[in-house]
Tab-separated table of C-alpha atoms in Angstrom:
chain	number	residue	atom	x	y	z
A	1	UNK	CA	-54.904	-20.387	-151.326
A	2	UNK	CA	-51.377	-19.272	-152.268
A	3	UNK	CA	-49.369	-21.954	-150.471
A	4	UNK	CA	-50.841	-25.422	-150.037
A	5	UNK	CA	-50.089	-28.997	-149.081
A	6	UNK	CA	-51.017	-31.436	-151.840
A	7	UNK	CA	-52.045	-34.966	-150.926
A	8	UNK	CA	-52.981	-37.632	-153.495
A	9	UNK	CA	-56.209	-38.996	-151.997
A	10	UNK	CA	-59.280	-41.130	-152.518
A	11	UNK	CA	-62.600	-39.457	-151.726
A	12	UNK	CA	-65.253	-41.286	-149.741
A	13	UNK	CA	-68.708	-40.596	-148.321
A	14	UNK	CA	-70.002	-41.395	-144.833
A	15	UNK	CA	-73.247	-40.109	-143.305
A	16	UNK	CA	-73.546	-37.644	-146.178
A	17	UNK	CA	-70.130	-36.123	-145.455
A	18	UNK	CA	-67.097	-36.313	-147.703
A	19	UNK	CA	-63.783	-37.529	-146.310
A	20	UNK	CA	-60.423	-38.252	-147.914
A	21	UNK	CA	-57.778	-40.941	-147.462
A	22	UNK	CA	-54.182	-40.062	-148.273
A	23	UNK	CA	-50.691	-41.452	-147.741
A	24	UNK	CA	-48.418	-39.169	-145.721
A	25	UNK	CA	-44.625	-39.649	-145.425
A	26	UNK	CA	-43.621	-40.174	-141.793
A	27	UNK	CA	-41.161	-37.284	-142.036
A	28	UNK	CA	-44.160	-34.971	-142.608
A	29	UNK	CA	-45.938	-36.005	-139.417
A	30	UNK	CA	-44.159	-33.492	-137.173
A	31	UNK	CA	-44.956	-30.651	-139.594
A	32	UNK	CA	-48.627	-31.508	-139.962
A	33	UNK	CA	-49.244	-32.439	-136.332
A	34	UNK	CA	-46.875	-30.397	-134.117
A	35	UNK	CA	-46.791	-31.170	-130.393
A	36	UNK	CA	-48.862	-28.900	-128.182
A	37	UNK	CA	-47.573	-28.897	-124.618
A	38	UNK	CA	-50.036	-26.315	-123.325
A	39	UNK	CA	-52.479	-27.792	-120.811
A	40	UNK	CA	-56.113	-27.584	-121.882
A	41	UNK	CA	-59.088	-28.614	-119.753
A	42	UNK	CA	-60.679	-31.902	-120.914
A	43	UNK	CA	-63.932	-30.220	-121.936
A	44	UNK	CA	-62.008	-27.988	-124.359
A	45	UNK	CA	-60.004	-30.811	-125.930
A	46	UNK	CA	-60.960	-33.130	-128.777
A	47	UNK	CA	-58.608	-35.877	-127.562
A	48	UNK	CA	-57.680	-37.680	-124.370
A	49	UNK	CA	-54.530	-36.552	-122.546
A	50	UNK	CA	-51.412	-38.143	-123.998
A	51	UNK	CA	-50.216	-41.099	-121.923
A	52	UNK	CA	-46.439	-40.677	-122.108
A	53	UNK	CA	-45.733	-44.187	-120.805
A	54	UNK	CA	-47.275	-45.747	-123.931
A	55	UNK	CA	-45.032	-43.912	-126.372
A	56	UNK	CA	-41.692	-45.747	-125.763
A	57	UNK	CA	-43.486	-49.099	-126.001
A	58	UNK	CA	-44.966	-48.290	-129.414
A	59	UNK	CA	-41.750	-46.657	-130.601
A	60	UNK	CA	-39.744	-49.737	-129.602
A	61	UNK	CA	-42.235	-51.891	-131.494
A	62	UNK	CA	-41.482	-49.920	-134.664
A	63	UNK	CA	-37.719	-50.027	-134.255
A	64	UNK	CA	-37.508	-53.693	-133.240
A	65	UNK	CA	-39.731	-54.711	-136.161
A	66	UNK	CA	-38.250	-52.269	-138.640
A	67	UNK	CA	-39.179	-54.403	-141.661
A	68	UNK	CA	-42.345	-55.963	-140.285
A	69	UNK	CA	-44.375	-53.398	-138.322
A	70	UNK	CA	-48.015	-52.537	-139.074
A	71	UNK	CA	-49.923	-49.344	-138.237
A	72	UNK	CA	-53.565	-48.465	-138.824
A	73	UNK	CA	-54.554	-45.049	-140.196
A	74	UNK	CA	-54.518	-41.768	-138.326
A	75	UNK	CA	-57.743	-39.766	-138.358
A	76	UNK	CA	-57.546	-35.977	-138.546
A	77	UNK	CA	-59.817	-32.983	-138.979
A	78	UNK	CA	-58.757	-30.061	-141.175
A	79	UNK	CA	-59.392	-26.683	-139.559
A	80	UNK	CA	-58.955	-24.295	-142.464
A	81	UNK	CA	-59.342	-23.960	-146.204
A	82	UNK	CA	-58.993	-26.982	-148.483
A	83	UNK	CA	-60.282	-28.174	-151.836
A	84	UNK	CA	-60.492	-31.486	-153.649
A	85	UNK	CA	-59.399	-31.558	-157.292
A	86	UNK	CA	-60.794	-34.697	-158.923
A	87	UNK	CA	-58.986	-36.661	-161.599
A	88	UNK	CA	-60.467	-36.509	-165.062
A	89	UNK	CA	-60.510	-40.300	-165.181
A	90	UNK	CA	-62.171	-40.912	-161.802
A	91	UNK	CA	-64.139	-38.377	-159.766
A	92	UNK	CA	-63.295	-40.179	-156.495
A	93	UNK	CA	-59.521	-40.001	-157.007
A	94	UNK	CA	-57.596	-36.762	-157.028
A	95	UNK	CA	-55.517	-34.273	-155.070
A	96	UNK	CA	-56.484	-32.659	-151.783
A	97	UNK	CA	-55.072	-29.130	-151.555
A	98	UNK	CA	-54.898	-27.816	-147.995
A	99	UNK	CA	-53.859	-24.293	-147.107
A	100	UNK	CA	-50.609	-24.132	-145.161
A	101	UNK	CA	-52.453	-21.829	-142.760
A	102	UNK	CA	-54.846	-24.653	-141.865
A	103	UNK	CA	-54.446	-26.734	-138.723
A	104	UNK	CA	-54.687	-30.504	-138.531
A	105	UNK	CA	-56.302	-31.946	-135.423
A	106	UNK	CA	-55.763	-35.641	-134.694
A	107	UNK	CA	-59.040	-37.363	-133.844
A	108	UNK	CA	-57.525	-40.822	-133.474
A	109	UNK	CA	-53.903	-41.970	-133.302
A	110	UNK	CA	-52.116	-39.414	-131.138
A	111	UNK	CA	-50.020	-42.099	-129.410
A	112	UNK	CA	-49.048	-43.621	-132.766
A	113	UNK	CA	-48.053	-40.169	-133.981
A	114	UNK	CA	-45.914	-39.470	-130.903
A	115	UNK	CA	-44.266	-42.907	-131.149
A	116	UNK	CA	-43.464	-42.346	-134.834
A	117	UNK	CA	-41.773	-39.053	-133.999
A	118	UNK	CA	-39.717	-40.733	-131.270
A	119	UNK	CA	-38.720	-43.587	-133.578
A	120	UNK	CA	-37.688	-41.106	-136.282
A	121	UNK	CA	-35.179	-39.560	-133.893
A	122	UNK	CA	-33.398	-42.915	-133.724
A	123	UNK	CA	-33.875	-44.041	-137.336
A	124	UNK	CA	-34.153	-41.232	-139.897
A	125	UNK	CA	-34.695	-43.695	-142.781
A	126	UNK	CA	-38.227	-44.293	-141.474
A	127	UNK	CA	-39.085	-40.852	-142.791
A	128	UNK	CA	-39.510	-42.120	-146.347
A	129	UNK	CA	-42.197	-44.594	-145.310
A	130	UNK	CA	-45.853	-43.630	-145.192
A	131	UNK	CA	-48.917	-43.923	-143.011
A	132	UNK	CA	-52.494	-43.548	-144.188
A	133	UNK	CA	-54.428	-40.566	-142.861
A	134	UNK	CA	-58.197	-40.125	-143.018
A	135	UNK	CA	-58.982	-36.416	-143.411
A	136	UNK	CA	-62.299	-34.931	-142.249
A	137	UNK	CA	-63.488	-31.360	-142.503
A	138	UNK	CA	-63.329	-29.680	-139.105
A	139	UNK	CA	-66.814	-28.668	-137.921
A	140	UNK	CA	-65.798	-27.280	-134.550
A	141	UNK	CA	-64.872	-28.695	-131.148
A	142	UNK	CA	-68.175	-30.479	-130.559
A	143	UNK	CA	-67.940	-32.390	-133.841
A	144	UNK	CA	-64.267	-33.261	-133.273
A	145	UNK	CA	-65.056	-34.597	-129.802
A	146	UNK	CA	-67.861	-36.698	-131.302
A	147	UNK	CA	-65.515	-38.110	-133.968
A	148	UNK	CA	-63.068	-39.131	-131.231
A	149	UNK	CA	-65.877	-40.752	-129.228
A	150	UNK	CA	-67.288	-42.610	-132.226
A	151	UNK	CA	-63.870	-43.922	-133.265
A	152	UNK	CA	-63.021	-45.210	-129.788
A	153	UNK	CA	-66.293	-46.075	-128.051
A	154	UNK	CA	-66.846	-49.346	-129.870
A	155	UNK	CA	-63.209	-50.462	-129.990
A	156	UNK	CA	-62.741	-53.855	-128.319
A	157	UNK	CA	-59.395	-54.925	-126.945
A	158	UNK	CA	-58.437	-58.375	-128.161
A	159	UNK	CA	-58.195	-61.096	-125.527
A	160	UNK	CA	-54.772	-62.162	-124.303
A	161	UNK	CA	-55.507	-65.676	-125.532
A	162	UNK	CA	-56.153	-64.715	-129.126
A	163	UNK	CA	-53.154	-62.352	-129.103
A	164	UNK	CA	-50.977	-65.253	-127.993
A	165	UNK	CA	-52.598	-67.493	-130.593
A	166	UNK	CA	-51.625	-65.150	-133.437
A	167	UNK	CA	-48.372	-63.649	-132.111
A	168	UNK	CA	-45.323	-64.977	-133.961
A	169	UNK	CA	-42.860	-62.537	-132.358
A	170	UNK	CA	-43.376	-63.694	-128.770
A	171	UNK	CA	-41.348	-66.903	-128.512
A	172	UNK	CA	-43.158	-68.000	-125.367
A	173	UNK	CA	-46.516	-67.606	-127.116
A	174	UNK	CA	-45.248	-69.718	-130.025
A	175	UNK	CA	-43.948	-72.410	-127.675
A	176	UNK	CA	-47.122	-72.373	-125.558
A	177	UNK	CA	-49.234	-73.030	-128.656
A	178	UNK	CA	-47.044	-76.010	-129.516
A	179	UNK	CA	-47.084	-77.340	-125.962
A	180	UNK	CA	-50.874	-77.155	-125.735
A	181	UNK	CA	-51.232	-78.918	-129.088
A	182	UNK	CA	-48.989	-81.762	-127.914
A	183	UNK	CA	-50.910	-82.625	-124.728
A	184	UNK	CA	-54.222	-84.212	-125.737
A	185	UNK	CA	-56.330	-83.409	-122.675
A	186	UNK	CA	-55.117	-79.814	-122.471
A	187	UNK	CA	-55.551	-79.275	-126.208
A	188	UNK	CA	-59.086	-80.690	-126.145
A	189	UNK	CA	-60.285	-78.422	-123.352
A	190	UNK	CA	-58.368	-75.185	-124.000
A	191	UNK	CA	-60.184	-72.175	-125.453
A	192	UNK	CA	-57.749	-70.341	-127.704
A	193	UNK	CA	-59.789	-67.144	-128.054
A	194	UNK	CA	-61.300	-66.200	-124.689
A	195	UNK	CA	-59.668	-65.142	-121.429
A	196	UNK	CA	-62.783	-65.752	-119.338
A	197	UNK	CA	-64.897	-68.877	-119.678
A	198	UNK	CA	-68.589	-69.013	-118.939
A	199	UNK	CA	-70.068	-71.331	-116.343
A	200	UNK	CA	-71.355	-73.672	-119.038
A	201	UNK	CA	-68.351	-73.494	-121.367
A	202	UNK	CA	-67.316	-76.777	-122.972
A	203	UNK	CA	-63.700	-75.841	-122.155
A	204	UNK	CA	-61.860	-75.720	-118.828
A	205	UNK	CA	-58.766	-73.680	-119.692
A	206	UNK	CA	-57.691	-70.671	-121.736
A	207	UNK	CA	-54.532	-70.367	-123.797
A	208	UNK	CA	-53.528	-67.391	-121.660
A	209	UNK	CA	-53.701	-69.531	-118.506
A	210	UNK	CA	-51.011	-71.859	-119.854
A	211	UNK	CA	-49.014	-68.956	-121.267
A	212	UNK	CA	-48.832	-67.414	-117.773
A	213	UNK	CA	-48.074	-70.801	-116.189
A	214	UNK	CA	-45.251	-71.403	-118.674
A	215	UNK	CA	-43.874	-67.962	-117.862
A	216	UNK	CA	-43.707	-69.030	-114.221
A	217	UNK	CA	-41.923	-72.236	-115.210
A	218	UNK	CA	-39.129	-70.810	-117.332
A	219	UNK	CA	-38.883	-67.410	-115.593
A	220	UNK	CA	-36.204	-65.428	-117.493
A	221	UNK	CA	-34.550	-68.403	-119.166
A	222	UNK	CA	-33.864	-68.260	-122.889
A	223	UNK	CA	-36.508	-70.123	-124.860
A	224	UNK	CA	-34.796	-72.973	-126.696
A	225	UNK	CA	-35.801	-76.325	-128.189
A	226	UNK	CA	-34.761	-77.960	-124.922
A	227	UNK	CA	-37.055	-75.580	-123.068
A	228	UNK	CA	-39.967	-76.489	-125.333
A	229	UNK	CA	-39.251	-80.217	-124.907
A	230	UNK	CA	-39.239	-79.796	-121.128
A	231	UNK	CA	-42.589	-77.982	-121.139
A	232	UNK	CA	-44.192	-80.688	-123.267
A	233	UNK	CA	-42.814	-83.438	-121.014
A	234	UNK	CA	-43.887	-81.596	-117.877
A	235	UNK	CA	-47.495	-80.969	-118.888
A	236	UNK	CA	-47.826	-84.478	-120.303
A	237	UNK	CA	-46.686	-85.903	-116.970
A	238	UNK	CA	-49.091	-83.618	-115.120
A	239	UNK	CA	-51.972	-84.757	-117.340
A	240	UNK	CA	-51.074	-88.422	-116.897
A	241	UNK	CA	-51.115	-88.149	-113.091
A	242	UNK	CA	-54.239	-86.108	-112.477
A	243	UNK	CA	-56.844	-88.736	-111.698
A	244	UNK	CA	-59.905	-86.623	-112.451
A	245	UNK	CA	-58.590	-85.539	-115.851
A	246	UNK	CA	-58.213	-89.174	-116.802
A	247	UNK	CA	-61.599	-90.079	-115.358
A	248	UNK	CA	-63.207	-87.468	-117.592
A	249	UNK	CA	-61.208	-88.734	-120.548
A	250	UNK	CA	-62.510	-92.241	-119.836
A	251	UNK	CA	-66.062	-90.889	-119.282
A	252	UNK	CA	-66.081	-92.000	-115.664
A	253	UNK	CA	-67.110	-88.527	-114.466
A	254	UNK	CA	-68.901	-85.658	-116.202
A	255	UNK	CA	-67.660	-82.163	-117.025
A	256	UNK	CA	-70.146	-80.751	-114.542
A	257	UNK	CA	-68.820	-83.028	-111.803
A	258	UNK	CA	-65.215	-82.107	-112.577
A	259	UNK	CA	-65.926	-78.378	-112.698
A	260	UNK	CA	-68.175	-78.167	-109.651
A	261	UNK	CA	-66.589	-80.654	-107.251
A	262	UNK	CA	-62.860	-80.397	-107.968
A	263	UNK	CA	-60.380	-77.524	-108.291
A	264	UNK	CA	-57.993	-79.144	-110.763
A	265	UNK	CA	-59.279	-77.186	-113.773
A	266	UNK	CA	-59.115	-73.781	-112.068
A	267	UNK	CA	-56.669	-71.126	-113.287
A	268	UNK	CA	-55.175	-70.626	-109.814
A	269	UNK	CA	-54.227	-74.319	-109.721
A	270	UNK	CA	-52.711	-74.241	-113.210
A	271	UNK	CA	-50.629	-71.232	-112.110
A	272	UNK	CA	-49.617	-73.136	-108.979
A	273	UNK	CA	-48.535	-76.034	-111.195
A	274	UNK	CA	-46.463	-73.443	-113.062
A	275	UNK	CA	-44.580	-72.688	-109.845
A	276	UNK	CA	-44.094	-76.400	-109.263
A	277	UNK	CA	-42.882	-76.721	-112.848
A	278	UNK	CA	-40.203	-74.098	-112.215
A	279	UNK	CA	-38.702	-76.354	-109.531
A	280	UNK	CA	-38.476	-79.247	-111.991
A	281	UNK	CA	-37.158	-76.904	-114.701
A	282	UNK	CA	-34.205	-76.274	-112.390
A	283	UNK	CA	-34.100	-79.826	-110.956
A	284	UNK	CA	-35.390	-82.200	-113.673
A	285	UNK	CA	-33.694	-85.367	-112.379
A	286	UNK	CA	-36.673	-87.055	-110.659
A	287	UNK	CA	-39.540	-85.169	-112.304
A	288	UNK	CA	-41.389	-88.150	-113.785
A	289	UNK	CA	-41.236	-90.100	-110.521
A	290	UNK	CA	-42.146	-87.211	-108.247
A	291	UNK	CA	-45.081	-86.038	-110.396
A	292	UNK	CA	-46.773	-89.377	-109.766
A	293	UNK	CA	-47.561	-87.881	-106.368
A	294	UNK	CA	-50.170	-85.673	-108.032
A	295	UNK	CA	-52.458	-88.695	-108.139
A	296	UNK	CA	-52.431	-88.866	-104.329
A	297	UNK	CA	-53.585	-85.283	-103.727
A	298	UNK	CA	-57.204	-84.745	-102.753
A	299	UNK	CA	-58.383	-82.194	-105.343
A	300	UNK	CA	-61.942	-81.960	-104.055
A	301	UNK	CA	-63.175	-78.430	-103.412
A	302	UNK	CA	-64.191	-79.292	-99.859
A	303	UNK	CA	-60.817	-80.801	-98.884
A	304	UNK	CA	-59.531	-79.078	-95.734
A	305	UNK	CA	-56.123	-78.158	-97.177
A	306	UNK	CA	-57.670	-75.811	-99.767
A	307	UNK	CA	-59.841	-73.910	-97.298
A	308	UNK	CA	-58.981	-70.164	-97.221
A	309	UNK	CA	-55.856	-70.987	-99.177
A	310	UNK	CA	-57.448	-71.695	-102.534
A	311	UNK	CA	-61.164	-71.590	-101.653
A	312	UNK	CA	-62.945	-68.791	-99.806
A	313	UNK	CA	-65.362	-69.477	-96.980
A	314	UNK	CA	-68.214	-68.938	-99.466
A	315	UNK	CA	-66.878	-71.663	-101.753
A	316	UNK	CA	-65.499	-69.331	-104.430
A	317	UNK	CA	-61.958	-69.545	-105.787
A	318	UNK	CA	-59.246	-67.141	-104.606
A	319	UNK	CA	-57.249	-65.846	-107.568
A	320	UNK	CA	-54.532	-63.753	-105.904
A	321	UNK	CA	-50.800	-64.401	-106.243
A	322	UNK	CA	-50.749	-65.381	-102.572
A	323	UNK	CA	-53.352	-68.060	-103.327
A	324	UNK	CA	-51.174	-69.350	-106.180
A	325	UNK	CA	-48.168	-69.644	-103.847
A	326	UNK	CA	-50.137	-71.233	-101.009
A	327	UNK	CA	-51.738	-73.720	-103.402
A	328	UNK	CA	-48.320	-74.550	-104.864
A	329	UNK	CA	-47.052	-75.145	-101.312
A	330	UNK	CA	-49.595	-77.937	-100.809
A	331	UNK	CA	-48.630	-79.525	-104.114
A	332	UNK	CA	-44.900	-79.244	-103.437
A	333	UNK	CA	-45.177	-80.847	-100.032
A	334	UNK	CA	-47.233	-83.684	-101.494
A	335	UNK	CA	-44.465	-84.266	-104.045
A	336	UNK	CA	-41.707	-84.127	-101.428
A	337	UNK	CA	-40.316	-80.756	-102.572
A	338	UNK	CA	-38.866	-78.438	-99.950
A	339	UNK	CA	-40.316	-74.941	-99.788
A	340	UNK	CA	-38.047	-71.944	-100.328
A	341	UNK	CA	-37.717	-69.086	-97.801
A	342	UNK	CA	-40.464	-66.972	-99.348
A	343	UNK	CA	-42.856	-69.934	-99.495
A	344	UNK	CA	-42.145	-70.822	-95.859
A	345	UNK	CA	-42.740	-67.202	-94.829
A	346	UNK	CA	-46.049	-67.085	-96.716
A	347	UNK	CA	-47.071	-70.396	-95.175
A	348	UNK	CA	-46.338	-69.210	-91.649
A	349	UNK	CA	-48.310	-65.976	-92.165
A	350	UNK	CA	-51.214	-67.953	-93.586
A	351	UNK	CA	-51.302	-70.397	-90.683
A	352	UNK	CA	-51.176	-67.568	-88.149
A	353	UNK	CA	-54.073	-65.787	-89.868
A	354	UNK	CA	-56.159	-68.960	-89.873
A	355	UNK	CA	-55.538	-69.605	-86.194
A	356	UNK	CA	-56.756	-66.135	-85.155
């Protein structure tokens, strides 16, 4: 090999095969992994088709968190000649020499690679930073396709709830965590990891449910201390005026009774309360007084005003956005809040459909 790339690497062993981990400057990414715009049938590719819509999102993440972004390693197969030259001090540390005639095929991380290249166009100083690359020896298309499958088949997307629990960049996620922690009943029965609760879960809510409800409350408003204070006051007032929540707190009803016979722990209702909260966010003057009306609403599943609006004919919950609006309409009217034009229109369409 006359002309070679030299990568300081650590050698490893998996399934009897050697692989190498090296640090590659970002400015080298375009040279090692050039873009290939030629269309190739899926069965002749070792990667999925690039989803162009994902690239600007990842690129913006890098640029907006210039001093605080994190990327996992790329995985690549080397199609060509290479050799590992071990250090005299440690046989697992050394230099990987790869012929410049060799090709590098990305097995995992093509969207990260494309986003890095896009970010580099806007900020050249990123080029001096590095990303780890796991190098495998290319054993043909079949093996490369298997590497891609193995790397991605068992990947599990994190739940929205746990993302919002750990996210310190999303101000609404930060505020939602604080709000939940400040309202005893909500904090006690909110699962902060899962997005979907089982039938026999000890919790009633998910963190994501309140995150989405809070998003409905504040809409596009800037998140300030005053905003956080409002959200805490709002959900505290809601909790104080929901009879069944307090009955459970006082052990007057059971969790099973609350879950099976009432709708007040269902996500669609929490989202509806988010819409109601937006009204008070804009008109906070009589919030405490008006929210007392929540105690007068019949929250039983079999109450007529929820039928086909919140509850299907088979007794199951309806989770559509229309159901959220129609449910919020019932709550607003009970609290003496006038419906807006869109809510009136939805209400009229609903009533016509029911009468048919």
